[in-house]
Amino acid sequence: MSKELLVLIGYEEDVLETFREMASEYQLVSEFEEADFSKVEIVLGWEERLVDVLESGEHQLKWIQLPTAGVDKLPLDLLAQEGVRLTSASGMHTHSLTESIFGMLLARTRGILQSVEASKASRWVQEEIEPVVLFDKSVTIIGAGKIGTEVAHMAKAFGMQTTGVNRSGGQIDGFDKVYTNDNLAEAVAEADVVINILPLTPETTGLFNLSLFKQFKPGAIFVNVGRGESVVTADLLTALDQELLSFAALDVFEEEPLPAESSVYTHSKILVTPHIAGFMDDYLGTLRPIIEENLQAFIDREELPVSEVDLDRKY
């Protein structure tokens, strides 16, 4: 065989055999060191050593399928220069992220966080807790794509009013209204809860700064499961200290791991989770249908149907 398929994801042999059967014109290689990049056209997975391969220009790479959703750490300009298509696992975290978002919200609004802390000190704090009901509250979801739409549907199950923000501003199922990115300030001004699910791009880096936080509805809750670099952490702390916001639930951070000395850990109005909102109990099983659908399309010389990255837009 003159073409190779390199698999860098830890699937068991039965799954690899399925890939072999699907890509019968390719020799499947499962170790980076065994790959001949004068023959490798497809890579399932990612290793930093691929950057050297791409920079050499001496390869036959045509398509890389990532096992993760984020692409902001990848050499997108280099991939574009070398004519290599890229697909991500964007969208596979829909349910896990949605559940995490509402777990964070309920931990705050139902007094669960306060109760946990009080129970450690054997304190009964019933009269200190002021629960909030999500029913009829307004939520603005910034990043009204597949995940954002699932979050909106869940919010509707709680009886919330839903607003979305995306590039087009077109109406989407599950949202009462949708704003364009240019009208972000207007969208956050009316929300009791603001949820960021945006990918990291040059346009979204530092988007959530003090200027924007001042446009939030006073006392709003902010949830970030998008990218840490979208938020200016110092400005978020100022917004909380000045009571522009009442609470922030953060799963992603400007620097990860979050340094032990960070005041984010100890702030009384912040819930920290260590970038686990997208985790799930059967990651490879959930990823597999995405790989197989894209692999079949590539072999059939069709458009890649699942989460092809726009290398110019950076997501």
mmCIF file of C-alpha atoms in Angstrom:
data_model
loop_
_atom_site.group_PDB
_atom_site.id
_atom_site.type_symbol
_atom_site.label_atom_id
_atom_site.label_comp_id
_atom_site.label_asym_id
_atom_site.label_seq_id
_atom_site.Cartn_x
_atom_site.Cartn_y
_atom_site.Cartn_z
ATOM 1 C CA MET A 1 0.000 0.000 0.000
ATOM 2 C CA SER A 2 1.267 3.467 -0.837
ATOM 3 C CA LYS A 3 -1.018 5.421 1.541
ATOM 4 C CA GLU A 4 -1.075 5.430 5.330
ATOM 5 C CA LEU A 5 -3.636 6.257 8.007
ATOM 6 C CA LEU A 6 -2.013 7.224 11.315
ATOM 7 C CA VAL A 7 -4.116 6.673 14.452
ATOM 8 C CA LEU A 8 -2.856 8.504 17.550
ATOM 9 C CA ILE A 9 -5.964 7.889 19.668
ATOM 10 C CA GLY A 10 -5.911 4.978 22.095
ATOM 11 C CA TYR A 11 -8.607 2.761 20.624
ATOM 12 C CA GLU A 12 -8.696 -0.994 21.174
ATOM 13 C CA GLU A 13 -7.902 -3.359 18.326
ATOM 14 C CA ASP A 14 -11.553 -4.013 17.419
ATOM 15 C CA VAL A 15 -12.081 -0.312 16.698
ATOM 16 C CA LEU A 16 -8.816 -0.103 14.754
ATOM 17 C CA GLU A 17 -10.017 -3.044 12.677
ATOM 18 C CA THR A 18 -13.175 -1.100 11.829
ATOM 19 C CA PHE A 19 -11.021 1.805 10.656
ATOM 20 C CA ARG A 20 -8.955 -0.622 8.540
ATOM 21 C CA GLU A 21 -12.074 -1.987 6.895
ATOM 22 C CA MET A 22 -13.404 1.490 6.191
ATOM 23 C CA ALA A 23 -10.079 2.710 4.781
ATOM 24 C CA SER A 24 -9.056 -0.464 2.994
ATOM 25 C CA GLU A 25 -6.790 1.420 0.586
ATOM 26 C CA TYR A 26 -4.688 2.640 3.510
ATOM 27 C CA GLN A 27 -2.204 0.902 5.747
ATOM 28 C CA LEU A 28 -3.143 1.692 9.344
ATOM 29 C CA VAL A 29 -0.266 2.768 11.583
ATOM 30 C CA SER A 30 -0.793 3.311 15.315
ATOM 31 C CA GLU A 31 2.646 4.568 16.396
ATOM 32 C CA PHE A 32 4.068 7.950 15.405
ATOM 33 C CA GLU A 33 7.564 6.475 15.047
ATOM 34 C CA GLU A 34 6.323 3.895 12.534
ATOM 35 C CA ALA A 35 4.653 6.444 10.256
ATOM 36 C CA ASP A 36 6.119 7.301 6.871
ATOM 37 C CA PHE A 37 4.966 10.862 6.265
ATOM 38 C CA SER A 38 5.697 10.572 2.577
ATOM 39 C CA LYS A 39 2.688 8.202 2.660
ATOM 40 C CA VAL A 40 0.512 9.408 5.560
ATOM 41 C CA GLU A 41 -2.578 11.229 4.260
ATOM 42 C CA ILE A 42 -4.858 10.951 7.298
ATOM 43 C CA VAL A 43 -4.106 11.480 10.991
ATOM 44 C CA LEU A 44 -6.655 10.614 13.646
ATOM 45 C CA GLY A 45 -5.390 12.455 16.717
ATOM 46 C CA TRP A 46 -2.685 15.006 17.378
ATOM 47 C CA GLU A 47 0.902 15.187 18.571
ATOM 48 C CA GLU A 48 3.115 18.259 18.755
ATOM 49 C CA ARG A 49 5.642 16.438 16.595
ATOM 50 C CA LEU A 50 3.241 16.924 13.698
ATOM 51 C CA VAL A 51 4.262 20.593 13.677
ATOM 52 C CA ASP A 52 7.772 19.577 12.611
ATOM 53 C CA VAL A 53 6.313 17.400 9.879
ATOM 54 C CA LEU A 54 4.156 20.239 8.605
ATOM 55 C CA GLU A 55 6.993 22.751 8.730
ATOM 56 C CA SER A 56 9.256 20.420 6.742
ATOM 57 C CA GLY A 57 6.856 20.505 3.805
ATOM 58 C CA GLU A 58 7.868 16.906 3.129
ATOM 59 C CA HIS A 59 4.608 15.113 3.732
ATOM 60 C CA GLN A 60 1.394 13.979 2.064
ATOM 61 C CA LEU A 61 -0.958 15.045 4.847
ATOM 62 C CA LYS A 62 -4.448 15.885 3.657
ATOM 63 C CA TRP A 63 -6.678 15.679 6.727
ATOM 64 C CA ILE A 64 -6.290 15.657 10.529
ATOM 65 C CA GLN A 65 -9.137 14.679 12.853
ATOM 66 C CA LEU A 66 -8.709 16.060 16.368
ATOM 67 C CA PRO A 67 -9.991 14.164 19.409
ATOM 68 C CA THR A 68 -10.803 17.465 21.148
ATOM 69 C CA ALA A 69 -12.946 20.516 20.482
ATOM 70 C CA GLY A 70 -10.505 23.382 21.003
ATOM 71 C CA VAL A 71 -8.225 24.431 18.164
ATOM 72 C CA ASP A 72 -6.732 27.655 19.567
ATOM 73 C CA LYS A 73 -3.405 25.997 20.460
ATOM 74 C CA LEU A 74 -2.890 24.522 16.992
ATOM 75 C CA PRO A 75 -0.852 25.979 14.082
ATOM 76 C CA LEU A 76 -3.894 26.902 12.016
ATOM 77 C CA ASP A 77 -1.997 29.210 9.655
ATOM 78 C CA LEU A 78 0.534 26.459 8.985
ATOM 79 C CA LEU A 79 -2.215 23.947 8.282
ATOM 80 C CA ALA A 80 -3.791 26.390 5.831
ATOM 81 C CA GLN A 81 -0.423 27.011 4.186
ATOM 82 C CA GLU A 82 0.163 23.294 3.774
ATOM 83 C CA GLY A 83 -3.360 22.634 2.491
ATOM 84 C CA VAL A 84 -4.268 20.266 5.338
ATOM 85 C CA ARG A 85 -7.915 20.081 6.347
ATOM 86 C CA LEU A 86 -8.788 19.935 10.023
ATOM 87 C CA THR A 87 -11.838 18.605 11.820
ATOM 88 C CA SER A 88 -12.426 18.815 15.552
ATOM 89 C CA ALA A 89 -14.629 17.040 18.048
ATOM 90 C CA SER A 90 -16.678 20.183 18.558
ATOM 91 C CA GLY A 91 -20.200 19.325 19.604
ATOM 92 C CA MET A 92 -19.445 15.985 21.253
ATOM 93 C CA HIS A 93 -19.380 17.725 24.645
ATOM 94 C CA THR A 94 -22.926 19.013 24.262
ATOM 95 C CA HIS A 95 -24.512 17.024 27.085
ATOM 96 C CA SER A 96 -21.590 17.103 29.497
ATOM 97 C CA LEU A 97 -21.151 20.856 29.176
ATOM 98 C CA THR A 98 -24.867 21.497 29.532
ATOM 99 C CA GLU A 99 -25.066 19.384 32.675
ATOM 100 C CA SER A 100 -21.980 21.089 34.108
ATOM 101 C CA ILE A 101 -23.390 24.556 33.456
ATOM 102 C CA PHE A 102 -26.608 23.833 35.304
ATOM 103 C CA GLY A 103 -24.755 22.000 38.057
ATOM 104 C CA MET A 104 -22.731 25.174 38.636
ATOM 105 C CA LEU A 105 -25.802 27.374 38.519
ATOM 106 C CA LEU A 106 -27.825 25.237 40.913
ATOM 107 C CA ALA A 107 -24.909 24.946 43.314
ATOM 108 C CA ARG A 108 -25.151 28.709 43.670
ATOM 109 C CA THR A 109 -28.844 29.446 43.301
ATOM 110 C CA ARG A 110 -30.074 26.628 45.586
ATOM 111 C CA GLY A 111 -27.590 27.385 48.365
ATOM 112 C CA ILE A 112 -25.696 24.119 47.889
ATOM 113 C CA LEU A 113 -22.260 25.739 47.982
ATOM 114 C CA GLN A 114 -23.041 27.560 51.227
ATOM 115 C CA SER A 115 -24.483 24.403 52.740
ATOM 116 C CA VAL A 116 -21.404 22.334 51.888
ATOM 117 C CA GLU A 117 -19.077 24.885 53.452
ATOM 118 C CA ALA A 118 -21.259 25.231 56.547
ATOM 119 C CA SER A 119 -21.558 21.482 57.038
ATOM 120 C CA LYS A 120 -17.763 21.207 57.218
ATOM 121 C CA ALA A 121 -17.954 23.443 60.277
ATOM 122 C CA SER A 122 -21.031 21.637 61.659
ATOM 123 C CA ARG A 123 -23.126 24.771 61.187
ATOM 124 C CA TRP A 124 -26.876 24.933 60.432
ATOM 125 C CA VAL A 125 -27.261 27.905 58.092
ATOM 126 C CA GLN A 126 -30.870 27.713 56.971
ATOM 127 C CA GLU A 127 -31.588 31.343 57.818
ATOM 128 C CA GLU A 128 -28.415 32.618 56.095
ATOM 129 C CA ILE A 129 -29.162 31.128 52.682
ATOM 130 C CA GLU A 130 -31.193 33.088 50.150
ATOM 131 C CA PRO A 131 -32.134 30.645 47.393
ATOM 132 C CA VAL A 132 -32.916 31.871 43.888
ATOM 133 C CA VAL A 133 -35.446 30.228 41.565
ATOM 134 C CA LEU A 134 -34.340 29.979 37.923
ATOM 135 C CA PHE A 135 -37.945 29.882 36.693
ATOM 136 C CA ASP A 136 -38.733 33.046 34.695
ATOM 137 C CA LYS A 137 -35.160 34.330 35.007
ATOM 138 C CA SER A 138 -33.378 35.439 31.836
ATOM 139 C CA VAL A 139 -30.253 33.797 30.470
ATOM 140 C CA THR A 140 -28.006 35.040 27.674
ATOM 141 C CA ILE A 141 -25.943 32.339 25.978
ATOM 142 C CA ILE A 142 -22.948 33.725 24.115
ATOM 143 C CA GLY A 143 -22.089 31.197 21.449
ATOM 144 C CA ALA A 144 -25.444 29.984 20.159
ATOM 145 C CA GLY A 145 -24.145 26.955 18.267
ATOM 146 C CA LYS A 146 -24.889 23.285 18.880
ATOM 147 C CA ILE A 147 -23.875 23.389 22.542
ATOM 148 C CA GLY A 148 -25.516 26.758 23.123
ATOM 149 C CA THR A 149 -28.754 25.461 21.646
ATOM 150 C CA GLU A 150 -28.728 22.460 23.992
ATOM 151 C CA VAL A 151 -28.130 24.809 26.923
ATOM 152 C CA ALA A 152 -31.079 26.922 25.756
ATOM 153 C CA HIS A 153 -33.349 23.871 25.629
ATOM 154 C CA MET A 154 -32.313 22.931 29.161
ATOM 155 C CA ALA A 155 -32.934 26.496 30.297
ATOM 156 C CA LYS A 156 -36.399 26.286 28.790
ATOM 157 C CA ALA A 157 -37.018 23.157 30.860
ATOM 158 C CA PHE A 158 -36.358 25.338 33.914
ATOM 159 C CA GLY A 159 -38.795 27.931 32.568
ATOM 160 C CA MET A 160 -36.123 30.527 31.776
ATOM 161 C CA GLN A 161 -36.225 33.230 29.112
ATOM 162 C CA THR A 162 -33.482 32.565 26.588
ATOM 163 C CA THR A 163 -31.361 34.954 24.532
ATOM 164 C CA GLY A 164 -28.593 33.869 22.188
ATOM 165 C CA VAL A 165 -25.635 35.668 20.657
ATOM 166 C CA ASN A 166 -23.949 34.548 17.459
ATOM 167 C CA ARG A 167 -22.407 35.887 14.276
ATOM 168 C CA SER A 168 -25.582 36.069 12.201
ATOM 169 C CA GLY A 169 -28.288 36.956 14.702
ATOM 170 C CA GLY A 170 -30.666 34.590 12.918
ATOM 171 C CA GLN A 171 -33.470 32.952 14.860
ATOM 172 C CA ILE A 172 -32.607 29.551 16.381
ATOM 173 C CA ASP A 173 -34.855 26.952 17.949
ATOM 174 C CA GLY A 174 -34.831 27.217 21.741
ATOM 175 C CA PHE A 175 -34.090 30.944 21.866
ATOM 176 C CA ASP A 176 -36.674 33.636 22.446
ATOM 177 C CA LYS A 177 -34.392 36.067 20.634
ATOM 178 C CA VAL A 178 -30.924 36.155 19.118
ATOM 179 C CA TYR A 179 -28.495 39.062 18.853
ATOM 180 C CA THR A 180 -25.471 39.466 16.627
ATOM 181 C CA ASN A 181 -22.005 39.690 18.161
ATOM 182 C CA ASP A 182 -22.088 43.434 17.509
ATOM 183 C CA ASN A 183 -25.020 43.759 19.896
ATOM 184 C CA LEU A 184 -23.404 41.839 22.738
ATOM 185 C CA ALA A 185 -23.717 44.709 25.226
ATOM 186 C CA GLU A 186 -27.460 44.864 24.653
ATOM 187 C CA ALA A 187 -27.774 41.091 25.068
ATOM 188 C CA VAL A 188 -26.010 40.959 28.438
ATOM 189 C CA ALA A 189 -27.783 44.043 29.824
ATOM 190 C CA GLU A 190 -31.040 42.144 30.323
ATOM 191 C CA ALA A 191 -29.721 38.795 31.589
ATOM 192 C CA ASP A 192 -29.835 37.382 35.104
ATOM 193 C CA VAL A 193 -27.337 34.752 33.928
ATOM 194 C CA VAL A 194 -24.670 35.115 31.231
ATOM 195 C CA ILE A 195 -23.004 31.970 29.861
ATOM 196 C CA ASN A 196 -19.917 32.065 27.648
ATOM 197 C CA ILE A 197 -19.360 29.106 25.305
ATOM 198 C CA LEU A 198 -17.314 30.934 22.658
ATOM 199 C CA PRO A 199 -14.163 29.439 21.136
ATOM 200 C CA LEU A 200 -10.944 31.412 21.433
ATOM 201 C CA THR A 201 -10.208 33.594 18.421
ATOM 202 C CA PRO A 202 -8.470 36.954 18.030
ATOM 203 C CA GLU A 203 -11.909 38.554 18.325
ATOM 204 C CA THR A 204 -12.881 36.760 21.536
ATOM 205 C CA THR A 205 -9.559 37.097 23.371
ATOM 206 C CA GLY A 206 -10.117 39.439 26.317
ATOM 207 C CA LEU A 207 -13.723 39.990 25.264
ATOM 208 C CA PHE A 208 -15.028 39.859 28.835
ATOM 209 C CA ASN A 209 -13.337 42.872 30.359
ATOM 210 C CA LEU A 210 -14.410 45.520 32.859
ATOM 211 C CA SER A 211 -16.026 47.603 30.133
ATOM 212 C CA LEU A 212 -18.309 44.717 29.187
ATOM 213 C CA PHE A 213 -18.974 43.668 32.780
ATOM 214 C CA LYS A 214 -20.250 47.202 33.415
ATOM 215 C CA GLN A 215 -22.917 46.508 30.763
ATOM 216 C CA PHE A 216 -24.194 43.441 32.621
ATOM 217 C CA LYS A 217 -27.446 43.565 34.547
ATOM 218 C CA PRO A 218 -26.464 44.407 38.142
ATOM 219 C CA GLY A 219 -26.093 41.251 40.202
ATOM 220 C CA ALA A 220 -25.911 38.888 37.227
ATOM 221 C CA ILE A 221 -24.253 35.475 37.429
ATOM 222 C CA PHE A 222 -21.445 34.788 34.931
ATOM 223 C CA VAL A 223 -20.540 31.263 33.779
ATOM 224 C CA ASN A 224 -17.498 30.541 31.618
ATOM 225 C CA VAL A 225 -17.052 27.120 30.007
ATOM 226 C CA GLY A 226 -15.662 28.542 26.760
ATOM 227 C CA ARG A 227 -12.031 29.587 26.943
ATOM 228 C CA GLY A 228 -10.180 31.184 29.835
ATOM 229 C CA GLU A 229 -8.399 33.718 27.664
ATOM 230 C CA SER A 230 -11.765 35.214 26.710
ATOM 231 C CA VAL A 231 -11.944 36.687 30.218
ATOM 232 C CA VAL A 232 -9.644 39.306 31.720
ATOM 233 C CA THR A 233 -9.385 37.736 35.168
ATOM 234 C CA ALA A 234 -8.352 40.899 36.966
ATOM 235 C CA ASP A 235 -11.370 42.695 35.509
ATOM 236 C CA LEU A 236 -13.676 39.875 36.574
ATOM 237 C CA LEU A 237 -12.392 40.117 40.144
ATOM 238 C CA THR A 238 -12.961 43.869 40.090
ATOM 239 C CA ALA A 239 -16.494 43.385 38.770
ATOM 240 C CA LEU A 240 -17.267 40.958 41.596
ATOM 241 C CA ASP A 241 -15.703 43.183 44.245
ATOM 242 C CA GLN A 242 -17.651 46.182 42.963
ATOM 243 C CA GLU A 243 -20.845 44.071 42.990
ATOM 244 C CA LEU A 244 -21.373 44.492 39.252
ATOM 245 C CA LEU A 245 -21.794 40.701 39.309
ATOM 246 C CA SER A 246 -23.053 38.557 42.155
ATOM 247 C CA PHE A 247 -21.221 35.356 41.280
ATOM 248 C CA ALA A 248 -18.978 33.663 38.709
ATOM 249 C CA ALA A 249 -18.660 29.956 37.926
ATOM 250 C CA LEU A 250 -15.449 29.242 36.028
ATOM 251 C CA ASP A 251 -14.237 26.036 34.405
ATOM 252 C CA VAL A 252 -11.524 27.615 32.225
ATOM 253 C CA PHE A 253 -8.803 30.130 33.027
ATOM 254 C CA GLU A 254 -6.254 32.426 31.427
ATOM 255 C CA GLU A 255 -3.504 30.227 32.854
ATOM 256 C CA GLU A 256 -3.965 26.489 33.326
ATOM 257 C CA PRO A 257 -3.434 24.843 35.679
ATOM 258 C CA LEU A 258 -4.629 27.790 37.737
ATOM 259 C CA PRO A 259 -1.650 28.724 39.979
ATOM 260 C CA ALA A 260 -2.003 27.793 43.639
ATOM 261 C CA GLU A 261 -1.476 31.411 44.664
ATOM 262 C CA SER A 262 -4.335 32.706 42.499
ATOM 263 C CA SER A 263 -6.920 34.694 44.429
ATOM 264 C CA VAL A 264 -9.573 33.134 42.211
ATOM 265 C CA TYR A 265 -9.448 30.022 44.400
ATOM 266 C CA THR A 266 -10.284 31.892 47.594
ATOM 267 C CA HIS A 267 -12.750 34.470 46.307
ATOM 268 C CA SER A 268 -16.062 34.038 48.087
ATOM 269 C CA LYS A 269 -18.077 34.745 44.928
ATOM 270 C CA ILE A 270 -16.327 32.306 42.579
ATOM 271 C CA LEU A 271 -16.871 28.608 41.967
ATOM 272 C CA VAL A 272 -13.818 26.942 40.400
ATOM 273 C CA THR A 273 -13.843 23.649 38.521
ATOM 274 C CA PRO A 274 -10.568 22.427 36.947
ATOM 275 C CA HIS A 275 -11.518 22.416 33.247
ATOM 276 C CA ILE A 276 -13.728 19.339 33.597
ATOM 277 C CA ALA A 277 -17.039 20.643 32.261
ATOM 278 C CA GLY A 278 -16.665 18.679 29.031
ATOM 279 C CA PHE A 279 -15.506 15.438 30.647
ATOM 280 C CA MET A 280 -17.588 12.300 30.175
ATOM 281 C CA ASP A 281 -17.490 8.658 31.134
ATOM 282 C CA ASP A 282 -17.147 7.211 27.593
ATOM 283 C CA TYR A 283 -15.076 9.778 25.746
ATOM 284 C CA LEU A 284 -13.684 7.491 23.055
ATOM 285 C CA GLY A 285 -17.067 5.897 22.477
ATOM 286 C CA THR A 286 -18.670 9.303 22.016
ATOM 287 C CA LEU A 287 -15.863 10.411 19.696
ATOM 288 C CA ARG A 288 -15.969 7.326 17.497
ATOM 289 C CA PRO A 289 -19.100 8.167 15.432
ATOM 290 C CA ILE A 290 -17.595 11.571 14.583
ATOM 291 C CA ILE A 291 -14.407 9.924 13.337
ATOM 292 C CA GLU A 292 -16.265 7.276 11.348
ATOM 293 C CA GLU A 293 -18.605 9.770 9.675
ATOM 294 C CA ASN A 294 -15.740 12.024 8.640
ATOM 295 C CA LEU A 295 -13.533 9.101 7.601
ATOM 296 C CA GLN A 296 -16.212 7.673 5.346
ATOM 297 C CA ALA A 297 -16.806 11.077 3.766
ATOM 298 C CA PHE A 298 -13.078 11.578 3.162
ATOM 299 C CA ILE A 299 -12.744 8.171 1.519
ATOM 300 C CA ASP A 300 -15.797 8.924 -0.640
ATOM 301 C CA ARG A 301 -14.235 12.303 -1.575
ATOM 302 C CA GLU A 302 -17.161 14.169 -0.055
ATOM 303 C CA GLU A 303 -17.237 17.234 2.171
ATOM 304 C CA LEU A 304 -16.247 16.476 5.746
ATOM 305 C CA PRO A 305 -19.622 16.670 7.511
ATOM 306 C CA VAL A 306 -18.713 17.018 11.193
ATOM 307 C CA SER A 307 -16.966 20.069 12.641
ATOM 308 C CA GLU A 308 -14.540 21.047 9.887
ATOM 309 C CA VAL A 309 -12.493 23.988 11.127
ATOM 310 C CA ASP A 310 -12.478 27.232 9.141
ATOM 311 C CA LEU A 311 -8.742 27.870 9.203
ATOM 312 C CA ASP A 312 -9.226 31.533 8.299
ATOM 313 C CA ARG A 313 -11.772 32.220 11.042
ATOM 314 C CA LYS A 314 -9.749 30.117 13.517
ATOM 315 C CA TYR A 315 -12.655 27.924 14.642
#
